[in-house]
Amino acid sequence: MSLLTVNNLSSGYGKKQILEDISFSLEAGTLCGIIGANGSGKTTLIKAIGGILPRNGECLIEDKNLSLLSKRDLAKLISMVPQKSGISIDMSVLDVVLMGFNPYLGLLQQPTSDMKVKAARILECLGLTDRIEDNYLHLSEGQKQLCIIARSMITDSKLVIMDEPESALDYSIRYNVMDTIKSTIKDSNRCLLASLHDVNLALNYCDKLLLIKDKCILDIVDLHADSLDVIESKLRKIYGAISVHKIATKSNTEQLIMLKDMEA
Amino acid sequence: MRHSTDSATARLLRTNWIYFLVGGVLLCALFCMSLFIGKYPLTIDGLLSGNDLQWRVFKTLRLSRTLAGCFGGFALAIAGYIYQTVFRNSLASPDIIGVSSGASAGAAVGILFLGSSVAITLCSFGGAILAVILALAFASIDKSGHKSTVVLAGIAVHSIAQTILMCLKLTADPEKELASIEYWIMGSLNNISSHSMIGNLILCAICVILSCLLHRQTLLLSADEGEAQMLGVNVATTRLIVLALATIMVASIVSMTGLISFVGLVAPHCAKKLTGNNKLSTMLLAGIIGGCLLTAADILARSIAATELPVSIFTSLIGAPFLIYLIAGGKQKL
């Protein structure tokens, strides 16, 4: 059974439709990247599934219709990393991460000490142990993003949706963070849906890629089933003259890499 | 891991504890000073010897005035903290959703058409609440639920209330009624008596307790609306409850005292500068600073000149330099 099923979804801002007739499904333990040009509707898809934007069509998580759930129940099923967090008041890093437990706390309840330990543990995994009591606003943009990623990973939500989680992270950290995200998603049999600008990152960490163009899903890349030529031809629909190669690193692991064909 | 988290929290609690101690001692000292300073000076000897007049002044005027100063400042600061957090605007104050201007217009109606001090208190309370209901009703027309809509609706209600106030002033007798309206707008703790304030203080205390219990929700509202929603917050309902509590606090205080400027703005800033965070302790510290500020201002207002001066002059005079001192980096020297 699919963990996430999206049927005939359309969404937009006001009367302007950004996405039309989107349908796909994801199995548990899948990392799915959303790939497309700027303004193609990646963020809109994330927000529509998360219930932040109004939508038509059907979204199901394990047969639960998301439109029928309360905000609280929805937050238990889906956790989200926005492109940029709107937190603009002085708060400790720990308090920001503990916000992730809100759906599991009563209106007047405070986070328990076990929740604090869990928050500290995930911050350690993401390399923020020494900043735990620091002011969130004093962190670099990359560290803020790590903190929000930690908040989204802290609970057992079935689906994690991320809007360009790698955008503020430097080269080495983005690979470390994607390693952590991948192992967490796989180990807990959850599902990740993330819009990504870095195609090479998507090619090497995702199981599936949704290619979005002209308001709809142009194609779906299955990185385990599709051959290199098929992957390349599908990505060409978005990026034009490109080539995809499989190369071996010095540690003898194979990686996919997309290169833009430059004129001589 | 538990040890490192706990020790960091313990460090923070120790630092906050010092601020609470200093603030608490200062508030107690000001409370005692306020009981004995005034046009009719009271003495401990006089009270202990059972002097009838001194006891009457103490019970009917001085104690209620002092309680109103301490608790009023505390509540105004807590309300200011909530407005600043929810609207993510460091300049947010009760006026941002028209509370103060609604209270002023209500008080003017009370002064012109009813006259008694109880009626003026009830009218200003009603005016403040009506202004917020109107602001929220206007805001609900826009289904998007953006917090900027509430602010814009508040500005509209503020303008309407100011227009009503101007019209009422035009019809007022310049010698008595107009002077009363102006004096009310400038704020004073002069006419507060124990029987007139008890209901307001109880209502205010309930709202303060509920606001403390909802502090975590208030912080969640400071995130983007979509982000708060994805964290399981029912943004529109929670914001309505939190703002309603803050507004009732302000309405119950300003309906007794008239407009008190600057306490709701400066006290939360001072607390945030001192603690560097927005924990529940910061909100309570803001309340203590607010209590100190209003009590000190009231002591000065009644003792510095032959006639009693508006208390808002002194809340600004004391609060502004302290805030500037903190902004300039004085926190490290405290």
XYZ file of C-alpha atoms in Angstrom:
598
model
C 0.000 0.000 0.000
C 1.226 3.484 -0.841
C 2.059 5.796 2.039
C 1.190 8.980 0.120
C -1.350 9.080 -2.697
C -2.107 12.277 -4.584
C -4.976 12.224 -7.091
C -5.865 15.033 -9.517
C -4.493 17.754 -7.276
C -4.721 21.350 -8.431
C -3.724 24.415 -6.447
C -2.609 28.021 -6.749
C -2.753 31.497 -5.297
C -6.214 33.053 -5.467
C -7.639 32.542 -8.941
C -4.229 31.844 -10.455
C -3.734 28.101 -10.889
C -0.106 27.032 -10.528
C -0.635 23.250 -10.572
C -3.247 21.208 -12.418
C -4.138 17.532 -12.330
C -1.159 16.278 -10.323
C -1.244 12.568 -9.500
C 1.437 10.332 -7.999
C 1.995 7.939 -5.146
C 4.938 7.131 -2.866
C 5.765 3.980 -0.930
C 7.000 3.991 2.649
C 10.749 4.524 2.936
C 10.885 6.523 -0.314
C 12.862 9.735 -0.786
C 11.238 11.717 -3.583
C 12.680 14.897 -5.080
C 10.643 17.532 -6.887
C 12.634 18.963 -9.769
C 11.719 21.908 -11.961
C 12.707 25.384 -13.030
C 12.113 28.464 -10.871
C 8.403 29.250 -10.697
C 7.379 25.816 -11.960
C 5.288 25.069 -8.853
C 7.595 23.020 -6.586
C 6.821 25.105 -3.495
C 3.132 25.227 -4.425
C 3.006 21.410 -4.498
C 4.686 21.221 -1.083
C 2.296 23.798 0.417
C -0.784 22.235 -1.193
C -0.009 18.790 0.217
C 0.797 20.371 3.596
C -2.604 22.094 3.606
C -1.139 25.600 3.681
C -2.605 26.429 0.264
C -6.178 25.553 -0.754
C -6.329 22.576 -3.089
C -8.713 20.560 -5.182
C -8.273 16.842 -5.600
C -7.430 14.116 -3.156
C -4.436 13.644 -0.842
C -4.255 10.452 1.203
C -1.724 9.203 3.736
C -2.321 5.506 4.364
C -5.932 5.940 3.243
C -6.540 8.919 5.563
C -7.962 11.809 3.587
C -5.912 14.863 4.596
C -8.813 17.256 3.874
C -10.838 15.654 6.671
C -8.158 15.958 9.359
C -7.814 18.707 11.959
C -4.673 20.884 11.872
C -3.368 18.978 14.859
C -3.919 15.523 13.351
C -2.463 16.721 10.048
C 0.670 17.933 11.858
C 1.047 14.482 13.422
C 1.145 12.938 9.934
C 3.168 15.592 8.081
C 6.130 17.664 9.250
C 7.494 20.433 7.105
C 10.693 22.378 6.478
C 9.797 25.703 4.843
C 12.161 27.462 2.442
C 12.903 29.947 5.229
C 11.514 29.837 8.743
C 9.545 32.868 9.882
C 10.851 32.753 13.456
C 11.945 36.303 14.194
C 11.986 36.529 17.987
C 14.743 35.547 20.408
C 14.441 31.822 21.172
C 16.946 29.133 22.055
C 17.803 26.496 19.448
C 16.378 23.853 21.802
C 13.045 25.680 22.073
C 12.791 25.934 18.274
C 13.346 22.183 17.886
C 10.870 21.430 20.695
C 8.187 23.254 18.679
C 8.057 20.071 16.585
C 6.370 18.262 19.483
C 3.451 20.692 19.556
C 0.936 18.324 17.876
C 1.573 15.811 20.650
C 1.163 18.280 23.524
C -2.048 19.570 25.069
C -2.817 23.267 24.791
C -1.407 24.008 28.249
C 1.189 21.195 28.375
C 4.956 21.761 28.324
C 7.583 19.556 26.602
C 8.779 16.711 28.830
C 12.407 16.023 29.740
C 12.377 13.001 27.399
C 11.386 15.306 24.545
C 14.301 17.597 25.455
C 16.716 14.664 25.400
C 15.389 13.579 22.005
C 15.802 17.147 20.712
C 19.370 17.298 22.040
C 20.149 13.962 20.361
C 18.950 15.037 16.921
C 20.805 18.344 17.252
C 23.926 16.318 17.990
C 23.387 14.293 14.789
C 23.227 17.533 12.819
C 26.302 19.041 14.501
C 24.571 21.675 16.632
C 25.246 20.300 20.123
C 27.312 23.297 21.201
C 24.604 25.750 20.055
C 21.721 24.146 21.941
C 21.069 27.073 24.322
C 22.172 29.764 21.825
C 19.780 32.260 20.353
C 18.304 30.843 17.134
C 18.454 34.302 15.515
C 22.230 34.437 16.087
C 22.853 31.305 13.990
C 24.034 31.437 10.371
C 21.372 30.809 7.726
C 22.715 27.284 7.212
C 22.602 26.511 10.933
C 19.048 27.878 11.116
C 18.086 25.534 8.297
C 19.681 22.600 10.160
C 17.699 23.553 13.242
C 14.419 23.537 11.274
C 15.354 20.210 9.660
C 15.932 18.840 13.184
C 12.471 20.092 14.187
C 10.866 18.263 11.262
C 12.700 14.986 11.936
C 12.072 14.872 15.668
C 8.617 13.294 15.601
C 7.357 10.133 13.914
C 5.314 11.885 11.226
C 4.692 9.606 8.243
C 5.561 12.226 5.650
C 8.308 14.857 5.815
C 8.025 17.636 3.249
C 10.949 19.978 2.659
C 11.131 23.054 0.489
C 14.712 23.420 -0.770
C 16.297 22.156 2.449
C 19.788 22.320 0.943
C 19.631 25.914 -0.296
C 21.403 27.529 2.678
C 23.847 24.687 3.347
C 27.438 24.620 2.166
C 28.819 21.850 -0.077
C 30.013 19.361 2.533
C 27.244 19.959 5.072
C 24.487 19.368 2.513
C 25.840 15.849 1.876
C 26.136 15.114 5.602
C 22.602 16.388 6.202
C 21.192 14.365 3.305
C 22.954 11.260 4.735
C 21.228 11.880 8.092
C 17.842 12.527 6.473
C 18.122 9.437 4.260
C 19.056 7.097 7.106
C 16.282 8.506 9.332
C 13.641 8.139 6.605
C 14.728 4.617 5.670
C 15.123 3.404 9.267
C 11.718 4.665 10.355
C 9.976 3.682 7.110
C 8.668 7.180 6.527
C 8.540 9.179 3.320
C 10.347 12.339 2.178
C 9.039 14.738 -0.453
C 11.535 17.533 -1.048
C 11.872 20.211 -3.678
C 15.534 20.390 -4.643
C 17.542 22.791 -6.771
C 20.714 20.718 -6.672
C 19.978 18.007 -9.241
C 23.159 16.078 -8.471
C 22.103 15.829 -4.840
C 18.656 14.627 -5.946
C 20.155 12.045 -8.333
C 22.247 10.486 -5.576
C 19.915 10.582 -2.580
C 16.389 10.201 -3.970
C 14.551 7.089 -5.102
C 12.166 8.995 -7.341
C 12.096 12.407 -9.012
C 8.929 14.302 -9.963
C 9.706 16.532 -12.939
C 7.392 19.561 -12.920
C 6.826 21.852 -15.869
C 3.854 23.802 -17.266
C 1.641 23.270 -14.191
C 1.822 19.483 -14.253
C 4.090 16.470 -13.725
C 5.992 16.100 -16.966
C 7.516 12.772 -16.008
C 8.589 10.659 -13.071
C 12.159 9.342 -12.827
C 12.610 6.060 -11.004
C 16.289 6.119 -10.122
C 16.404 2.381 -9.341
C 14.481 1.119 -12.386
C 15.283 3.603 -15.159
C 18.447 3.202 -17.202
C 20.973 6.035 -17.500
C 19.696 6.908 -20.997
C 16.091 7.034 -19.822
C 17.013 9.249 -16.850
C 18.953 11.545 -19.199
C 16.129 11.807 -21.729
C 13.593 12.600 -19.004
C 15.798 15.285 -17.436
C 16.412 16.834 -20.869
C 12.692 17.763 -20.913
C 13.418 20.149 -18.056
C 17.021 21.202 -18.492
C 17.574 20.978 -22.271
C 21.041 19.973 -23.429
C 22.411 17.909 -20.543
C 24.060 14.547 -20.091
C 23.942 12.183 -17.114
C 26.966 10.072 -16.228
C 27.726 7.378 -13.728
C 31.154 7.876 -12.229
C 33.176 6.128 -9.566
C 34.585 8.142 -6.693
C 37.983 7.507 -5.102
C 36.260 5.431 -2.444
C 34.832 3.242 -5.226
C 31.224 4.277 -4.767
C 29.240 5.100 -7.863
C 27.533 8.441 -8.241
C 25.295 9.982 -10.863
C 26.256 13.383 -12.157
C 24.410 15.717 -14.506
C 26.483 17.981 -16.749
C 25.314 20.849 -18.915
C 26.470 20.503 -22.518
C 28.518 23.648 -23.174
C 29.167 25.024 -26.635
C 32.797 24.657 -27.650
C 23.041 14.298 26.738
C 20.405 14.851 29.406
C 23.185 16.274 31.622
C 24.350 18.838 29.026
C 20.777 20.004 28.352
C 19.987 20.279 32.033
C 23.188 22.135 32.895
C 22.625 24.686 30.113
C 19.062 25.209 31.333
C 20.281 25.516 34.908
C 22.774 28.235 33.877
C 19.977 30.146 32.195
C 17.691 29.786 35.215
C 20.443 31.090 37.524
C 20.878 34.210 35.371
C 17.131 34.847 35.239
C 16.871 34.242 38.979
C 19.132 37.257 39.655
C 16.929 39.509 37.500
C 13.824 38.216 39.292
C 15.419 38.839 42.685
C 16.451 42.408 41.851
C 13.085 43.138 40.199
C 11.130 41.585 43.086
C 13.050 43.526 45.748
C 12.613 46.763 43.777
C 8.885 46.146 43.354
C 8.473 45.437 47.091
C 10.414 48.609 47.952
C 8.295 50.707 45.587
C 5.127 49.069 46.965
C 6.050 50.130 50.503
C 7.071 53.627 49.399
C 3.822 54.049 47.497
C 1.817 53.168 50.625
C 3.352 55.957 52.663
C 4.062 58.771 50.171
C 1.353 61.197 49.077
C -0.524 64.405 49.858
C -1.463 62.972 53.236
C 1.717 61.281 54.484
C 1.210 58.112 56.481
C 3.588 56.875 59.164
C 4.150 53.407 60.593
C 3.760 54.852 64.109
C 0.442 56.436 63.175
C -0.893 53.192 61.731
C 0.364 51.126 64.670
C -1.174 53.531 67.178
C -4.530 53.051 65.463
C -4.900 56.620 64.135
C -8.380 56.540 62.590
C -7.763 58.984 59.752
C -4.487 57.327 58.752
C -6.147 53.890 58.687
C -8.999 55.216 56.550
C -6.600 56.815 54.064
C -4.519 53.624 54.032
C -7.432 51.258 53.429
C -9.647 53.258 51.077
C -7.103 55.152 48.985
C -3.438 54.262 49.364
C -3.595 50.449 49.347
C -5.937 50.275 46.354
C -3.877 52.842 44.453
C -0.654 50.963 45.154
C -2.171 47.623 44.170
C -3.505 49.180 40.969
C -0.032 50.582 40.195
C 1.829 47.309 40.766
C -0.716 45.016 39.192
C -1.724 47.459 36.426
C 1.880 47.848 35.303
C 2.360 44.076 35.490
C -0.703 43.407 33.308
C 0.033 46.161 30.772
C 3.562 44.781 30.324
C 2.294 41.204 29.866
C -0.264 42.438 27.310
C 2.456 44.410 25.479
C 4.666 41.304 25.406
C 1.815 39.303 23.858
C 1.050 41.954 21.211
C 4.738 42.256 20.267
C 5.128 38.485 19.997
C 1.939 37.702 18.098
C 2.337 40.593 15.628
C 6.122 40.079 15.406
C 6.350 43.846 15.693
C 8.536 45.413 18.348
C 6.416 48.578 18.219
C 3.139 46.739 18.806
C 1.036 48.059 21.684
C -2.659 47.990 22.659
C -3.285 50.715 20.079
C -2.374 48.361 17.249
C -5.864 46.870 17.366
C -7.598 50.026 18.594
C -7.944 49.112 22.304
C -6.696 52.397 23.779
C -8.599 54.645 21.376
C -11.780 52.603 21.961
C -11.312 52.992 25.725
C -10.784 56.763 25.301
C -13.949 57.177 23.236
C -15.890 55.077 25.769
C -14.572 57.137 28.668
C -15.550 60.339 26.859
C -19.112 58.999 26.474
C -19.150 58.214 30.211
C -17.862 61.675 31.166
C -20.323 63.530 28.892
C -23.516 61.557 29.423
C -23.230 59.731 32.753
C -20.667 61.437 34.954
C -20.042 58.983 37.809
C -16.628 57.349 38.094
C -18.102 53.814 37.997
C -19.968 54.688 34.794
C -16.792 56.095 33.224
C -14.908 52.887 34.113
C -17.662 50.704 32.617
C -17.945 52.855 29.480
C -14.192 52.825 28.811
C -14.075 49.058 29.383
C -16.979 48.645 26.984
C -15.332 50.973 24.456
C -12.092 48.977 24.508
C -13.842 45.640 24.094
C -16.148 47.017 21.384
C -13.135 48.353 19.471
C -11.465 44.932 19.467
C -14.678 43.132 18.486
C -15.035 45.588 15.588
C -11.380 45.142 14.560
C -11.690 41.358 14.588
C -15.042 41.502 12.762
C -13.501 43.700 10.038
C -10.521 41.356 9.855
C -12.761 38.307 9.474
C -14.107 39.719 6.187
C -10.745 38.753 4.679
C -10.777 34.947 4.693
C -7.012 34.654 4.206
C -6.463 35.032 7.976
C -3.261 37.101 7.584
C -2.209 38.857 10.757
C -1.587 42.070 8.766
C -5.360 42.121 8.150
C -5.958 42.357 11.912
C -3.468 45.239 12.130
C -5.095 47.095 9.222
C -8.558 46.540 10.726
C -7.184 47.858 14.043
C -5.903 50.998 12.322
C -9.371 51.509 10.782
C -11.071 51.095 14.181
C -8.495 53.417 15.789
C -9.357 56.096 13.217
C -13.109 55.647 13.777
C -12.664 55.859 17.566
C -10.483 58.967 17.238
C -13.138 60.614 15.063
C -15.846 59.808 17.637
C -13.585 61.166 20.388
C -13.039 64.418 18.451
C -16.799 64.846 17.896
C -17.449 64.246 21.606
C -14.761 66.772 22.545
C -16.413 69.372 20.294
C -19.681 68.988 22.175
C -17.998 68.983 25.623
C -18.092 71.899 28.054
C -14.527 73.314 27.799
C -14.299 74.158 31.514
C -15.238 70.805 33.036
C -16.014 67.961 30.651
C -13.267 68.673 28.107
C -10.711 68.997 30.910
C -11.922 65.696 32.396
C -11.607 63.930 29.045
C -8.089 65.294 28.512
C -7.060 64.373 32.063
C -8.464 60.847 31.611
C -6.521 60.420 28.368
C -3.305 61.449 30.137
C -3.858 58.716 32.772
C -3.862 58.810 36.564
C -4.259 56.415 39.482
C -5.842 59.206 41.513
C -9.490 58.195 41.614
C -9.073 54.460 42.211
C -10.826 53.074 45.258
C -10.936 49.535 46.583
C -14.597 48.890 45.733
C -14.227 50.184 42.156
C -11.148 48.135 41.306
C -11.735 44.704 42.794
C -13.725 43.314 39.835
C -11.228 44.697 37.319
C -8.252 43.232 39.160
C -9.847 39.784 39.474
C -10.714 39.758 35.757
C -7.222 40.931 34.929
C -5.616 38.297 37.197
C -7.568 35.508 35.481
C -6.375 36.744 32.071
C -2.752 36.985 33.274
C -2.838 33.376 34.557
C -4.406 32.086 31.331
C -1.862 34.038 29.253
C 0.989 32.442 31.204
C -0.513 28.997 30.598
C -0.813 29.786 26.868
C 2.731 31.149 26.595
C 3.942 28.248 24.420
C 1.069 28.828 22.003
C 1.899 32.553 21.905
C 5.456 31.722 20.846
C 4.171 29.385 18.106
C 2.086 32.272 16.752
C 5.291 34.246 16.237
C 6.267 31.911 13.389
C 4.876 32.338 9.867
C 1.204 31.426 9.608
C 1.848 28.467 7.331
C 4.694 27.285 9.543
C 2.571 27.554 12.704
C -0.224 25.670 10.947
C 2.176 22.876 9.979
C 3.161 22.655 13.658
C -0.455 21.828 14.489
C -1.602 25.285 15.605
C -5.113 26.392 14.730
C -3.765 29.856 13.985
C -6.972 31.895 13.702
C -8.602 30.502 16.872
C -5.458 30.532 19.010
C -4.615 34.085 17.921
C -8.155 35.187 18.748
C -7.972 33.682 22.264
C -4.508 35.062 23.045
C -5.332 38.553 21.758
C -8.687 38.572 23.556
C -6.938 37.796 26.860
C -4.383 40.577 26.315
C -7.122 43.004 25.339
C -9.284 42.261 28.393
C -6.185 42.838 30.563
C -5.577 46.231 28.979
C -9.257 47.182 29.023
C -9.658 46.299 32.697
C -6.613 48.419 33.644
C -7.062 51.492 31.423
C -10.764 51.675 32.303
C -9.634 52.377 35.906
C -6.568 54.487 35.235
C -7.022 56.198 31.876
C -4.414 55.738 29.179
C -0.997 54.724 30.476
C 1.587 55.149 27.777
C 4.899 53.363 27.275
C 4.630 50.625 29.963
C 3.335 48.000 27.497
C 6.032 48.996 25.013
C 9.137 49.438 27.140
C 8.776 46.729 29.820
C 8.773 43.739 27.400
C 11.773 45.202 25.568
C 13.694 45.599 28.813
C 12.918 42.008 29.849
C 13.946 40.638 26.438
C 17.179 42.643 26.447
C 18.038 41.392 29.926
C 17.279 37.699 29.377
C 18.012 37.482 25.634
C 15.131 35.073 25.068
C 11.350 34.755 25.082
C 10.710 32.143 27.754
C 7.833 32.333 30.216
C 10.272 33.824 32.723
C 10.882 36.690 30.274
C 7.160 37.437 30.143
C 6.945 37.426 33.960
C 10.057 39.608 34.243
C 8.407 42.053 31.814
C 5.442 42.114 34.208
C 7.685 42.891 37.210
C 9.434 45.685 35.282
C 6.030 47.055 34.237
C 4.840 46.992 37.854
C 7.974 48.832 39.008
C 7.651 51.381 36.217
C 4.023 52.278 36.859
C 4.377 52.322 40.663
C 7.480 54.548 40.471
C 5.748 56.837 37.978
C 2.696 57.103 40.229
C 4.854 57.979 43.275
C 6.487 60.779 41.288
C 3.164 61.950 39.786
C 1.682 62.551 43.227
C 4.735 63.881 45.043
C 6.789 66.015 42.679
C 4.467 69.033 42.376
C 1.738 70.733 44.379
C -0.937 69.331 42.064
C -1.036 65.747 40.861
C 0.539 65.256 37.428
C -0.451 62.729 34.704
C 1.284 59.420 35.331
C 2.123 58.841 31.632
C 4.656 61.702 31.771
C 6.705 59.733 34.276
C 6.289 56.278 32.747
C 7.902 57.726 29.617
C 10.512 59.734 31.542
C 11.685 56.688 33.531
C 11.195 54.028 30.868
C 12.791 55.682 27.842
C 16.281 56.292 29.334
C 16.350 52.763 30.789
C 15.508 51.269 27.405
C 18.137 53.428 25.687
C 20.676 52.315 28.322
C 19.910 48.663 27.557
C 20.033 49.203 23.790
C 23.407 50.944 24.179
C 24.822 47.800 25.788
C 24.257 48.517 29.445
C 23.047 44.954 30.026
C 26.600 43.723 30.427
C 27.191 46.231 33.213
C 24.072 45.357 35.179
